[in-house]
Amino acid sequence: MRKPRVLLIAEAANPEWVSVPLVGWSHARALARVVDAHLVTQVRNRAAMLRAGLAEGRDFTSIDSEAVTRKTQQLGKLLRGGQGKGWTVVTAMKALAFPYFERLVWGQFGDRLKAGEFDIVHLLTPLSPTSPSRLASKCRKIGIPFVWGPLNGGVPWPKGFDQARRDENEWLSYIRSAYKLLPGYSATRRNASAILIGSRATWEQMAAKYHPKCFYIVENAIDPQRFQRRRTRSADRPIRAIFIGRLVPYKGADMLLEAASPLLKSGAMTLEIVGDGPQLPQLRERAKALELPENAVRFSGWVEHGRIQDRLVDADLLTFPSIREFGGGVALEAMAVGVVPVVTDYGGLGELVTEQTGFLIPIGTREQIIGRLRDTLTTLAENPALIDARSEPAWRRAHEQFTWDAKARQVLRIYEWLLDKHLPKPQFPMPTPDSPAHPARQPHSVAAGVEF
């Protein structure tokens, strides 16, 4: 059989950026290794793609939607209330600009799609389920399968964190469900041939009548070429912990300082905080107020993504008590070099990390999370061998189940099923630490009564 000809649409796809643009880029490049793919992206990504060696016209097409995108970005800056805050507002502004981008895409590729130049259209980004797509109905009318996702987002704010929610300027999150009133909300779900779901939270938001066309494929993965190094040290006192992320309230760096303070003072643990953000000054002040030794806590600031593995390999633990994480990619990156995650069992983190590959802190109030995290860190400082016992399973889980190539093979099976309904429908349950690289061959339910 010839490879499926797929038009990949990723408004955000950039090898030099992080977060959603890096997800879009990595996913698209992995798919291009297993299908005949052409990538359509926004013009701001053009220069980076050319530097990465792609040829415009052959490998990708850039769409100049700046006339609208620039205006919505400016409006978002005014409404979000500060750099690094108001991410619901940012997502909403992108949703306002996306229809114009899609209109330009259809104007350039509509005739080629009608002529049968492509077998499938796959919308990779935006990742948010709040951005409907008008291409879904257009593709259905001309008989081309439309694949949407992975979609991820909408993890509810846990109870007891209203102050953090306000500090994040997440005022729009209180009415987030209003996105269901957007034009195209139902039509996108109805006309999509397959919907890739990136988390349980997103699955639960999806109406039951669309579940038969949904497939569980997590949002994030790792590129082994970016994470070639591996932790080789044995954990010992002081155990070495690292936090990596934006320094904003919901990421929980302040709770980490509180929880770890007795261990940092006693010399049983050291902590490196990697990242920048509006909370940095408060964190520095809090470290002084707690009288933490300067050699016990290090604020390293922003580190370029390509050098993250160099920071990770010298650590024993990734300590990351975020209370509202969608994708949780930092946990995969830690596991990819053999560093053991200590994370909250909530959102994306709780789906990537297992009891065999890390330590899960039950969600609760701020005080409960601090207490539970302190208990876990104290136990590990007293028994460092518990860390090393999870290092190998963590590395194996990341490299066997969560690479971009593994994800691309899963998506390829969906493509093949869409093009030949005589094939069995793919099933992708939640991977487990001891399952092979293709866990779909061992189908089981990941939620009561639900099989993805």
GROMACS .gro file of C-alpha atoms in nm:
model
  452
    1MET     CA    1   0.000   0.000   0.000
    2ARG     CA    2   0.117   0.353  -0.072
    3LYS     CA    3   0.152   0.591   0.219
    4PRO     CA    4  -0.155   0.801   0.301
    5ARG     CA    5  -0.131   1.153   0.161
    6VAL     CA    6  -0.204   1.380   0.455
    7LEU     CA    7  -0.248   1.755   0.472
    8LEU     CA    8  -0.126   1.843   0.822
    9ILE     CA    9  -0.251   2.175   0.956
   10ALA     CA   10  -0.066   2.319   1.254
   11GLU     CA   11  -0.109   2.692   1.298
   12ALA     CA   12   0.148   2.663   1.580
   13ALA     CA   13   0.451   2.455   1.481
   14ASN     CA   14   0.802   2.575   1.551
   15PRO     CA   15   1.122   2.378   1.631
   16GLU     CA   16   1.277   2.675   1.811
   17TRP     CA   17   0.995   2.745   2.055
   18VAL     CA   18   0.843   2.544   2.339
   19SER     CA   19   0.494   2.446   2.456
   20VAL     CA   20   0.228   2.412   2.183
   21PRO     CA   21   0.452   2.523   1.892
   22LEU     CA   22   0.708   2.254   1.979
   23VAL     CA   23   0.430   1.995   2.013
   24GLY     CA   24   0.293   2.091   1.671
   25TRP     CA   25   0.637   2.074   1.511
   26SER     CA   26   0.742   1.747   1.673
   27HIS     CA   27   0.415   1.571   1.598
   28ALA     CA   28   0.416   1.688   1.235
   29ARG     CA   29   0.775   1.578   1.174
   30ALA     CA   30   0.711   1.235   1.324
   31LEU     CA   31   0.404   1.190   1.104
   32ALA     CA   32   0.606   1.294   0.799
   33ARG     CA   33   0.828   0.991   0.861
   34VAL     CA   34   0.536   0.747   0.821
   35VAL     CA   35   0.303   0.922   0.574
   36ASP     CA   36   0.328   1.142   0.266
   37ALA     CA   37   0.272   1.470   0.451
   38HIS     CA   38   0.251   1.837   0.367
   39LEU     CA   39   0.246   2.080   0.660
   40VAL     CA   40   0.048   2.404   0.661
   41THR     CA   41   0.145   2.655   0.929
   42GLN     CA   42   0.134   3.024   1.017
   43VAL     CA   43   0.390   3.253   0.855
   44ARG     CA   44   0.565   3.336   1.184
   45ASN     CA   45   0.704   2.979   1.181
   46ARG     CA   46   0.845   3.003   0.828
   47ALA     CA   47   1.200   3.117   0.911
   48ALA     CA   48   1.251   2.849   1.176
   49MET     CA   49   1.130   2.577   0.938
   50LEU     CA   50   1.369   2.694   0.668
   51ARG     CA   51   1.653   2.689   0.922
   52ALA     CA   52   1.552   2.333   1.011
   53GLY     CA   53   1.605   2.229   0.649
   54LEU     CA   54   1.248   2.211   0.522
   55ALA     CA   55   1.170   2.333   0.173
   56GLU     CA   56   0.877   2.569   0.131
   57GLY     CA   57   0.633   2.443  -0.128
   58ARG     CA   58   0.759   2.087  -0.105
   59ASP     CA   59   0.750   2.017   0.271
   60PHE     CA   60   0.537   2.301   0.402
   61THR     CA   61   0.329   2.604   0.318
   62SER     CA   62   0.316   2.916   0.533
   63ILE     CA   63  -0.006   3.114   0.563
   64ASP     CA   64   0.013   3.486   0.631
   65SER     CA   65  -0.280   3.555   0.865
   66GLU     CA   66  -0.101   3.836   1.049
   67ALA     CA   67  -0.366   4.091   0.954
   68VAL     CA   68  -0.593   3.934   1.216
   69THR     CA   69  -0.349   3.743   1.435
   70ARG     CA   70  -0.147   4.053   1.524
   71LYS     CA   71  -0.459   4.239   1.638
   72THR     CA   72  -0.585   3.956   1.857
   73GLN     CA   73  -0.239   3.919   2.013
   74GLN     CA   74  -0.235   4.288   2.099
   75LEU     CA   75  -0.582   4.260   2.252
   76GLY     CA   76  -0.471   3.957   2.450
   77LYS     CA   77  -0.178   4.148   2.599
   78LEU     CA   78  -0.416   4.414   2.722
   79LEU     CA   79  -0.659   4.165   2.876
   80ARG     CA   80  -0.430   3.902   3.025
   81GLY     CA   81  -0.296   4.130   3.299
   82GLY     CA   82   0.076   4.065   3.270
   83GLN     CA   83   0.333   3.843   3.104
   84GLY     CA   84   0.293   3.477   3.197
   85LYS     CA   85  -0.064   3.521   3.323
   86GLY     CA   86  -0.417   3.492   3.189
   87TRP     CA   87  -0.363   3.187   2.969
   88THR     CA   88  -0.737   3.135   2.924
   89VAL     CA   89  -0.748   3.482   2.770
   90VAL     CA   90  -0.457   3.394   2.540
   91THR     CA   91  -0.638   3.080   2.425
   92ALA     CA   92  -0.958   3.276   2.365
   93MET     CA   93  -0.776   3.533   2.151
   94LYS     CA   94  -0.621   3.257   1.941
   95ALA     CA   95  -0.966   3.107   1.892
   96LEU     CA   96  -1.088   3.442   1.757
   97ALA     CA   97  -0.808   3.456   1.499
   98PHE     CA   98  -0.821   3.092   1.392
   99PRO     CA   99  -1.124   3.113   1.155
  100TYR     CA  100  -0.937   3.365   0.940
  101PHE     CA  101  -0.633   3.136   0.925
  102GLU     CA  102  -0.854   2.845   0.820
  103ARG     CA  103  -1.026   3.055   0.555
  104LEU     CA  104  -0.687   3.130   0.398
  105VAL     CA  105  -0.592   2.761   0.419
  106TRP     CA  106  -0.908   2.660   0.234
  107GLY     CA  107  -0.851   2.933  -0.024
  108GLN     CA  108  -0.510   2.787  -0.101
  109PHE     CA  109  -0.585   2.415  -0.069
  110GLY     CA  110  -0.959   2.379  -0.131
  111ASP     CA  111  -0.925   2.304  -0.503
  112ARG     CA  112  -0.637   2.064  -0.441
  113LEU     CA  113  -0.846   1.877  -0.185
  114LYS     CA  114  -1.142   1.859  -0.422
  115ALA     CA  115  -0.910   1.724  -0.691
  116GLY     CA  116  -0.811   1.434  -0.465
  117GLU     CA  117  -0.452   1.539  -0.403
  118PHE     CA  118  -0.480   1.441  -0.035
  119ASP     CA  119  -0.645   1.144   0.136
  120ILE     CA  120  -0.682   1.296   0.485
  121VAL     CA  121  -0.680   1.636   0.652
  122HIS     CA  122  -0.543   1.640   1.007
  123LEU     CA  123  -0.573   1.950   1.225
  124LEU     CA  124  -0.288   1.921   1.480
  125THR     CA  125  -0.301   2.260   1.650
  126PRO     CA  126  -0.461   2.445   1.826
  127LEU     CA  127  -0.467   2.176   2.095
  128SER     CA  128  -0.754   2.338   2.281
  129PRO     CA  129  -1.104   2.193   2.230
  130THR     CA  130  -1.235   2.549   2.256
  131SER     CA  131  -1.129   2.631   1.897
  132PRO     CA  132  -1.385   2.490   1.650
  133SER     CA  133  -1.283   2.419   1.292
  134ARG     CA  134  -1.486   2.506   0.984
  135LEU     CA  135  -1.269   2.274   0.779
  136ALA     CA  136  -1.441   1.970   0.932
  137SER     CA  137  -1.767   2.032   0.748
  138LYS     CA  138  -1.590   2.136   0.426
  139CYS     CA  139  -1.392   1.811   0.426
  140ARG     CA  140  -1.701   1.603   0.493
  141LYS     CA  141  -1.882   1.761   0.197
  142ILE     CA  142  -1.606   1.655  -0.041
  143GLY     CA  143  -1.561   1.313   0.120
  144ILE     CA  144  -1.219   1.356   0.282
  145PRO     CA  145  -1.171   1.228   0.641
  146PHE     CA  146  -1.098   1.505   0.889
  147VAL     CA  147  -0.887   1.416   1.195
  148TRP     CA  148  -0.883   1.656   1.491
  149GLY     CA  149  -0.634   1.661   1.775
  150PRO     CA  150  -0.492   1.556   2.012
  151LEU     CA  151  -0.718   1.792   2.206
  152ASN     CA  152  -0.633   1.879   2.563
  153GLY     CA  153  -0.738   2.136   2.820
  154GLY     CA  154  -1.010   2.227   3.061
  155VAL     CA  155  -0.867   2.066   3.373
  156PRO     CA  156  -1.085   2.219   3.649
  157TRP     CA  157  -0.923   2.438   3.911
  158PRO     CA  158  -0.909   2.230   4.229
  159LYS     CA  159  -1.105   2.348   4.529
  160GLY     CA  160  -0.925   2.577   4.770
  161PHE     CA  161  -0.711   2.758   4.512
  162ASP     CA  162  -0.929   3.058   4.433
  163GLN     CA  163  -0.648   3.294   4.537
  164ALA     CA  164  -0.406   3.129   4.294
  165ARG     CA  165  -0.673   3.151   4.027
  166ARG     CA  166  -0.708   3.524   4.086
  167ASP     CA  167  -0.331   3.571   4.100
  168GLU     CA  168  -0.313   3.408   3.757
  169ASN     CA  169  -0.570   3.657   3.624
  170GLU     CA  170  -0.782   3.362   3.515
  171TRP     CA  171  -1.107   3.556   3.530
  172LEU     CA  172  -1.217   3.414   3.197
  173SER     CA  173  -1.188   3.059   3.329
  174TYR     CA  174  -1.505   3.114   3.533
  175ILE     CA  175  -1.705   3.126   3.210
  176ARG     CA  176  -1.485   2.893   3.003
  177SER     CA  177  -1.779   2.667   2.917
  178ALA     CA  178  -1.920   2.954   2.710
  179TYR     CA  179  -1.701   2.825   2.425
  180LYS     CA  180  -1.976   2.570   2.361
  181LEU     CA  181  -2.182   2.858   2.224
  182LEU     CA  182  -1.925   2.939   1.955
  183PRO     CA  183  -2.031   2.890   1.592
  184GLY     CA  184  -1.908   2.553   1.474
  185TYR     CA  185  -1.880   2.392   1.819
  186SER     CA  186  -2.121   2.107   1.743
  187ALA     CA  187  -2.049   2.098   1.370
  188THR     CA  188  -1.678   2.031   1.425
  189ARG     CA  189  -1.748   1.736   1.652
  190ARG     CA  190  -2.024   1.604   1.427
  191ASN     CA  191  -1.825   1.628   1.103
  192ALA     CA  192  -1.486   1.511   1.229
  193SER     CA  193  -1.407   1.155   1.124
  194ALA     CA  194  -1.175   1.095   1.420
  195ILE     CA  195  -1.105   1.298   1.734
  196LEU     CA  196  -0.780   1.243   1.923
  197ILE     CA  197  -0.823   1.297   2.297
  198GLY     CA  198  -0.519   1.395   2.505
  199SER     CA  199  -0.648   1.349   2.860
  200ARG     CA  200  -0.927   1.209   3.075
  201ALA     CA  201  -1.049   1.563   3.144
  202THR     CA  202  -1.098   1.625   2.773
  203TRP     CA  203  -1.268   1.288   2.733
  204GLU     CA  204  -1.514   1.379   3.007
  205GLN     CA  205  -1.592   1.710   2.833
  206MET     CA  206  -1.674   1.533   2.508
  207ALA     CA  207  -2.042   1.446   2.460
  208ALA     CA  208  -2.103   1.071   2.484
  209LYS     CA  209  -2.246   1.054   2.133
  210TYR     CA  210  -1.902   1.141   1.993
  211HIS     CA  211  -1.709   0.886   2.201
  212PRO     CA  212  -1.715   0.617   1.928
  213LYS     CA  213  -1.493   0.836   1.709
  214CYS     CA  214  -1.255   0.933   1.993
  215PHE     CA  215  -0.908   0.785   2.043
  216TYR     CA  216  -0.691   0.832   2.351
  217ILE     CA  217  -0.350   0.969   2.247
  218VAL     CA  218  -0.169   1.192   2.495
  219GLU     CA  219  -0.065   1.543   2.394
  220ASN     CA  220   0.306   1.524   2.474
  221ALA     CA  221   0.597   1.300   2.383
  222ILE     CA  222   0.975   1.318   2.386
  223ASP     CA  223   1.229   1.343   2.108
  224PRO     CA  224   1.515   1.103   2.190
  225GLN     CA  225   1.749   1.328   1.992
  226ARG     CA  226   1.681   1.609   2.237
  227PHE     CA  227   1.721   1.382   2.541
  228GLN     CA  228   2.025   1.167   2.476
  229ARG     CA  229   2.187   1.203   2.817
  230ARG     CA  230   2.098   0.984   3.113
  231ARG     CA  231   2.122   1.014   3.489
  232THR     CA  232   2.403   0.787   3.617
  233ARG     CA  233   2.445   0.899   3.979
  234SER     CA  234   2.310   0.711   4.279
  235ALA     CA  235   2.087   0.906   4.510
  236ASP     CA  236   2.239   0.993   4.844
  237ARG     CA  237   2.202   1.260   5.110
  238PRO     CA  238   2.158   1.534   5.028
  239ILE     CA  239   1.909   1.422   4.766
  240ARG     CA  240   1.904   1.656   4.468
  241ALA     CA  241   1.570   1.798   4.357
  242ILE     CA  242   1.490   2.021   4.062
  243PHE     CA  243   1.186   2.227   3.964
  244ILE     CA  244   1.143   2.327   3.597
  245GLY     CA  245   0.863   2.552   3.481
  246ARG     CA  246   0.715   2.898   3.455
  247LEU     CA  247   0.716   3.067   3.793
  248VAL     CA  248   0.344   3.133   3.826
  249PRO     CA  249   0.113   3.041   4.115
  250TYR     CA  250  -0.048   2.726   3.977
  251LYS     CA  251   0.288   2.557   3.910
  252GLY     CA  252   0.339   2.529   4.287
  253ALA     CA  253   0.701   2.637   4.337
  254ASP     CA  254   0.595   2.827   4.649
  255MET     CA  255   0.439   2.511   4.795
  256LEU     CA  256   0.758   2.324   4.715
  257LEU     CA  257   0.969   2.571   4.914
  258GLU     CA  258   0.735   2.538   5.213
  259ALA     CA  259   0.730   2.158   5.195
  260ALA     CA  260   1.104   2.116   5.153
  261SER     CA  261   1.218   2.382   5.400
  262PRO     CA  262   1.301   2.146   5.692
  263LEU     CA  263   1.505   1.922   5.462
  264LEU     CA  264   1.682   2.217   5.300
  265LYS     CA  265   1.773   2.360   5.639
  266SER     CA  266   1.903   2.028   5.772
  267GLY     CA  267   2.117   1.957   5.466
  268ALA     CA  268   1.917   1.649   5.368
  269MET     CA  269   1.816   1.799   5.033
  270THR     CA  270   1.918   2.060   4.776
  271LEU     CA  271   1.685   2.230   4.531
  272GLU     CA  272   1.739   2.401   4.196
  273ILE     CA  273   1.454   2.610   4.058
  274VAL     CA  274   1.480   2.650   3.680
  275GLY     CA  275   1.247   2.898   3.515
  276ASP     CA  276   1.134   3.256   3.510
  277GLY     CA  277   0.804   3.433   3.562
  278PRO     CA  278   0.615   3.691   3.766
  279GLN     CA  279   0.643   3.487   4.086
  280LEU     CA  280   1.024   3.487   4.095
  281PRO     CA  281   1.065   3.791   4.325
  282GLN     CA  282   0.814   3.649   4.575
  283LEU     CA  283   0.991   3.312   4.572
  284ARG     CA  284   1.325   3.471   4.647
  285GLU     CA  285   1.171   3.666   4.934
  286ARG     CA  286   0.999   3.355   5.065
  287ALA     CA  287   1.328   3.162   5.063
  288LYS     CA  288   1.481   3.440   5.275
  289ALA     CA  289   1.184   3.447   5.512
  290LEU     CA  290   1.216   3.071   5.562
  291GLU     CA  291   1.589   3.125   5.634
  292LEU     CA  292   1.688   2.869   5.372
  293PRO     CA  293   2.067   2.838   5.324
  294GLU     CA  294   2.190   2.991   5.000
  295ASN     CA  295   2.377   2.672   4.910
  296ALA     CA  296   2.057   2.470   4.953
  297VAL     CA  297   1.835   2.660   4.706
  298ARG     CA  298   1.947   2.791   4.369
  299PHE     CA  299   1.736   3.006   4.137
  300SER     CA  300   1.882   2.943   3.792
  301GLY     CA  301   1.639   3.148   3.586
  302TRP     CA  302   1.537   3.068   3.231
  303VAL     CA  303   1.727   2.790   3.055
  304GLU     CA  304   1.708   2.724   2.679
  305HIS     CA  305   1.507   2.408   2.612
  306GLY     CA  306   1.794   2.232   2.437
  307ARG     CA  307   1.996   2.251   2.761
  308ILE     CA  308   1.727   2.125   2.996
  309GLN     CA  309   1.864   1.772   2.991
  310ASP     CA  310   2.200   1.906   3.115
  311ARG     CA  311   2.026   2.036   3.427
  312LEU     CA  312   1.817   1.726   3.475
  313VAL     CA  313   2.093   1.463   3.466
  314ASP     CA  314   2.252   1.599   3.784
  315ALA     CA  315   1.926   1.566   3.979
  316ASP     CA  316   1.754   1.278   4.153
  317LEU     CA  317   1.399   1.411   4.157
  318LEU     CA  318   1.181   1.640   3.953
  319THR     CA  319   0.969   1.809   4.220
  320PHE     CA  320   0.671   1.965   4.044
  321PRO     CA  321   0.353   2.012   4.252
  322SER     CA  322   0.152   2.188   3.980
  323ILE     CA  323  -0.220   2.196   4.056
  324ARG     CA  324  -0.350   2.240   3.701
  325GLU     CA  325  -0.125   2.082   3.441
  326PHE     CA  326  -0.272   1.980   3.106
  327GLY     CA  327   0.003   1.801   2.914
  328GLY     CA  328   0.267   1.755   3.184
  329GLY     CA  329   0.550   1.733   2.931
  330VAL     CA  330   0.815   1.826   3.190
  331ALA     CA  331   0.750   1.495   3.368
  332LEU     CA  332   0.819   1.304   3.045
  333GLU     CA  333   1.138   1.504   2.991
  334ALA     CA  334   1.257   1.416   3.341
  335MET     CA  335   1.178   1.048   3.293
  336ALA     CA  336   1.355   1.056   2.954
  337VAL     CA  337   1.689   1.104   3.134
  338GLY     CA  338   1.605   0.876   3.428
  339VAL     CA  339   1.507   1.146   3.679
  340VAL     CA  340   1.215   1.043   3.901
  341PRO     CA  341   0.912   1.276   3.914
  342VAL     CA  342   0.737   1.380   4.235
  343VAL     CA  343   0.415   1.536   4.108
  344THR     CA  344   0.055   1.601   4.202
  345ASP     CA  345  -0.185   1.328   4.100
  346TYR     CA  346  -0.405   1.561   3.899
  347GLY     CA  347  -0.443   1.652   3.534
  348GLY     CA  348  -0.186   1.540   3.281
  349LEU     CA  349   0.081   1.464   3.541
  350GLY     CA  350  -0.132   1.195   3.700
  351GLU     CA  351  -0.172   1.022   3.364
  352LEU     CA  352   0.196   1.018   3.269
  353VAL     CA  353   0.352   0.919   3.602
  354THR     CA  354   0.274   0.592   3.778
  355GLU     CA  355   0.365   0.451   4.117
  356GLN     CA  356   0.633   0.243   3.946
  357THR     CA  357   0.797   0.542   3.776
  358GLY     CA  358   0.753   0.823   4.027
  359PHE     CA  359   0.572   0.953   4.333
  360LEU     CA  360   0.219   1.090   4.312
  361ILE     CA  361   0.097   1.346   4.565
  362PRO     CA  362  -0.283   1.336   4.610
  363ILE     CA  363  -0.454   1.664   4.526
  364GLY     CA  364  -0.606   1.857   4.815
  365THR     CA  365  -0.595   2.197   4.975
  366ARG     CA  366  -0.274   2.396   4.971
  367GLU     CA  367  -0.193   2.286   5.327
  368GLN     CA  368  -0.265   1.921   5.245
  369ILE     CA  369  -0.041   1.925   4.937
  370ILE     CA  370   0.243   2.085   5.132
  371GLY     CA  371   0.210   1.828   5.411
  372ARG     CA  372   0.191   1.530   5.175
  373LEU     CA  373   0.482   1.656   4.967
  374ARG     CA  374   0.691   1.711   5.281
  375ASP     CA  375   0.616   1.357   5.400
  376THR     CA  376   0.718   1.209   5.064
  377LEU     CA  377   1.041   1.408   5.042
  378THR     CA  378   1.130   1.321   5.401
  379THR     CA  379   1.082   0.950   5.327
  380LEU     CA  380   1.302   0.976   5.018
  381ALA     CA  381   1.573   1.167   5.203
  382GLU     CA  382   1.576   0.890   5.461
  383ASN     CA  383   1.569   0.614   5.198
  384PRO     CA  384   1.739   0.741   4.878
  385ALA     CA  385   1.738   0.390   4.731
  386LEU     CA  386   1.364   0.433   4.672
  387ILE     CA  387   1.453   0.695   4.411
  388ASP     CA  388   1.702   0.479   4.222
  389ALA     CA  389   1.453   0.191   4.211
  390ARG     CA  390   1.222   0.405   3.994
  391SER     CA  391   1.485   0.561   3.769
  392GLU     CA  392   1.514   0.273   3.521
  393PRO     CA  393   1.135   0.216   3.489
  394ALA     CA  394   1.087   0.592   3.438
  395TRP     CA  395   1.347   0.599   3.159
  396ARG     CA  396   1.196   0.292   2.997
  397ARG     CA  397   0.841   0.427   3.013
  398ALA     CA  398   0.941   0.753   2.840
  399HIS     CA  399   1.147   0.590   2.565
  400GLU     CA  400   0.920   0.294   2.492
  401GLN     CA  401   0.577   0.453   2.510
  402PHE     CA  402   0.609   0.829   2.482
  403THR     CA  403   0.826   0.910   2.181
  404TRP     CA  404   0.692   1.110   1.890
  405ASP     CA  405   0.758   0.816   1.658
  406ALA     CA  406   0.549   0.586   1.878
  407LYS     CA  407   0.267   0.841   1.867
  408ALA     CA  408   0.297   0.873   1.489
  409ARG     CA  409   0.256   0.496   1.451
  410GLN     CA  410  -0.062   0.515   1.655
  411VAL     CA  411  -0.200   0.797   1.440
  412LEU     CA  412  -0.105   0.605   1.124
  413ARG     CA  413  -0.327   0.318   1.239
  414ILE     CA  414  -0.617   0.564   1.269
  415TYR     CA  415  -0.549   0.697   0.919
  416GLU     CA  416  -0.544   0.343   0.778
  417TRP     CA  417  -0.870   0.257   0.955
  418LEU     CA  418  -1.038   0.569   0.818
  419LEU     CA  419  -0.932   0.479   0.465
  420ASP     CA  420  -1.024   0.111   0.499
  421LYS     CA  421  -1.310   0.040   0.739
  422HIS     CA  422  -1.252  -0.335   0.693
  423LEU     CA  423  -0.958  -0.296   0.928
  424PRO     CA  424  -1.029  -0.332   1.302
  425LYS     CA  425  -1.079  -0.005   1.484
  426PRO     CA  426  -0.762   0.088   1.679
  427GLN     CA  427  -0.785   0.090   2.058
  428PHE     CA  428  -0.536   0.292   2.262
  429PRO     CA  429  -0.567   0.241   2.638
  430MET     CA  430  -0.357   0.419   2.894
  431PRO     CA  431  -0.001   0.280   2.869
  432THR     CA  432   0.145   0.098   3.169
  433PRO     CA  433   0.512   0.078   3.274
  434ASP     CA  434   0.553  -0.286   3.183
  435SER     CA  435   0.361  -0.291   2.854
  436PRO     CA  436   0.539  -0.297   2.515
  437ALA     CA  437   0.581   0.002   2.293
  438HIS     CA  438   0.244  -0.065   2.132
  439PRO     CA  439   0.005  -0.089   2.427
  440ALA     CA  440  -0.296  -0.085   2.195
  441ARG     CA  441  -0.235  -0.458   2.143
  442GLN     CA  442  -0.335  -0.512   2.504
  443PRO     CA  443  -0.675  -0.333   2.514
  444HIS     CA  444  -0.825  -0.255   2.850
  445SER     CA  445  -1.044   0.018   2.991
  446VAL     CA  446  -0.880   0.331   3.129
  447ALA     CA  447  -1.201   0.447   3.293
  448ALA     CA  448  -1.499   0.262   3.429
  449GLY     CA  449  -1.697   0.137   3.133
  450VAL     CA  450  -1.489   0.330   2.880
  451GLU     CA  451  -1.242   0.190   2.631
  452PHE     CA  452  -1.055   0.436   2.413
   0.00000   0.00000   0.00000
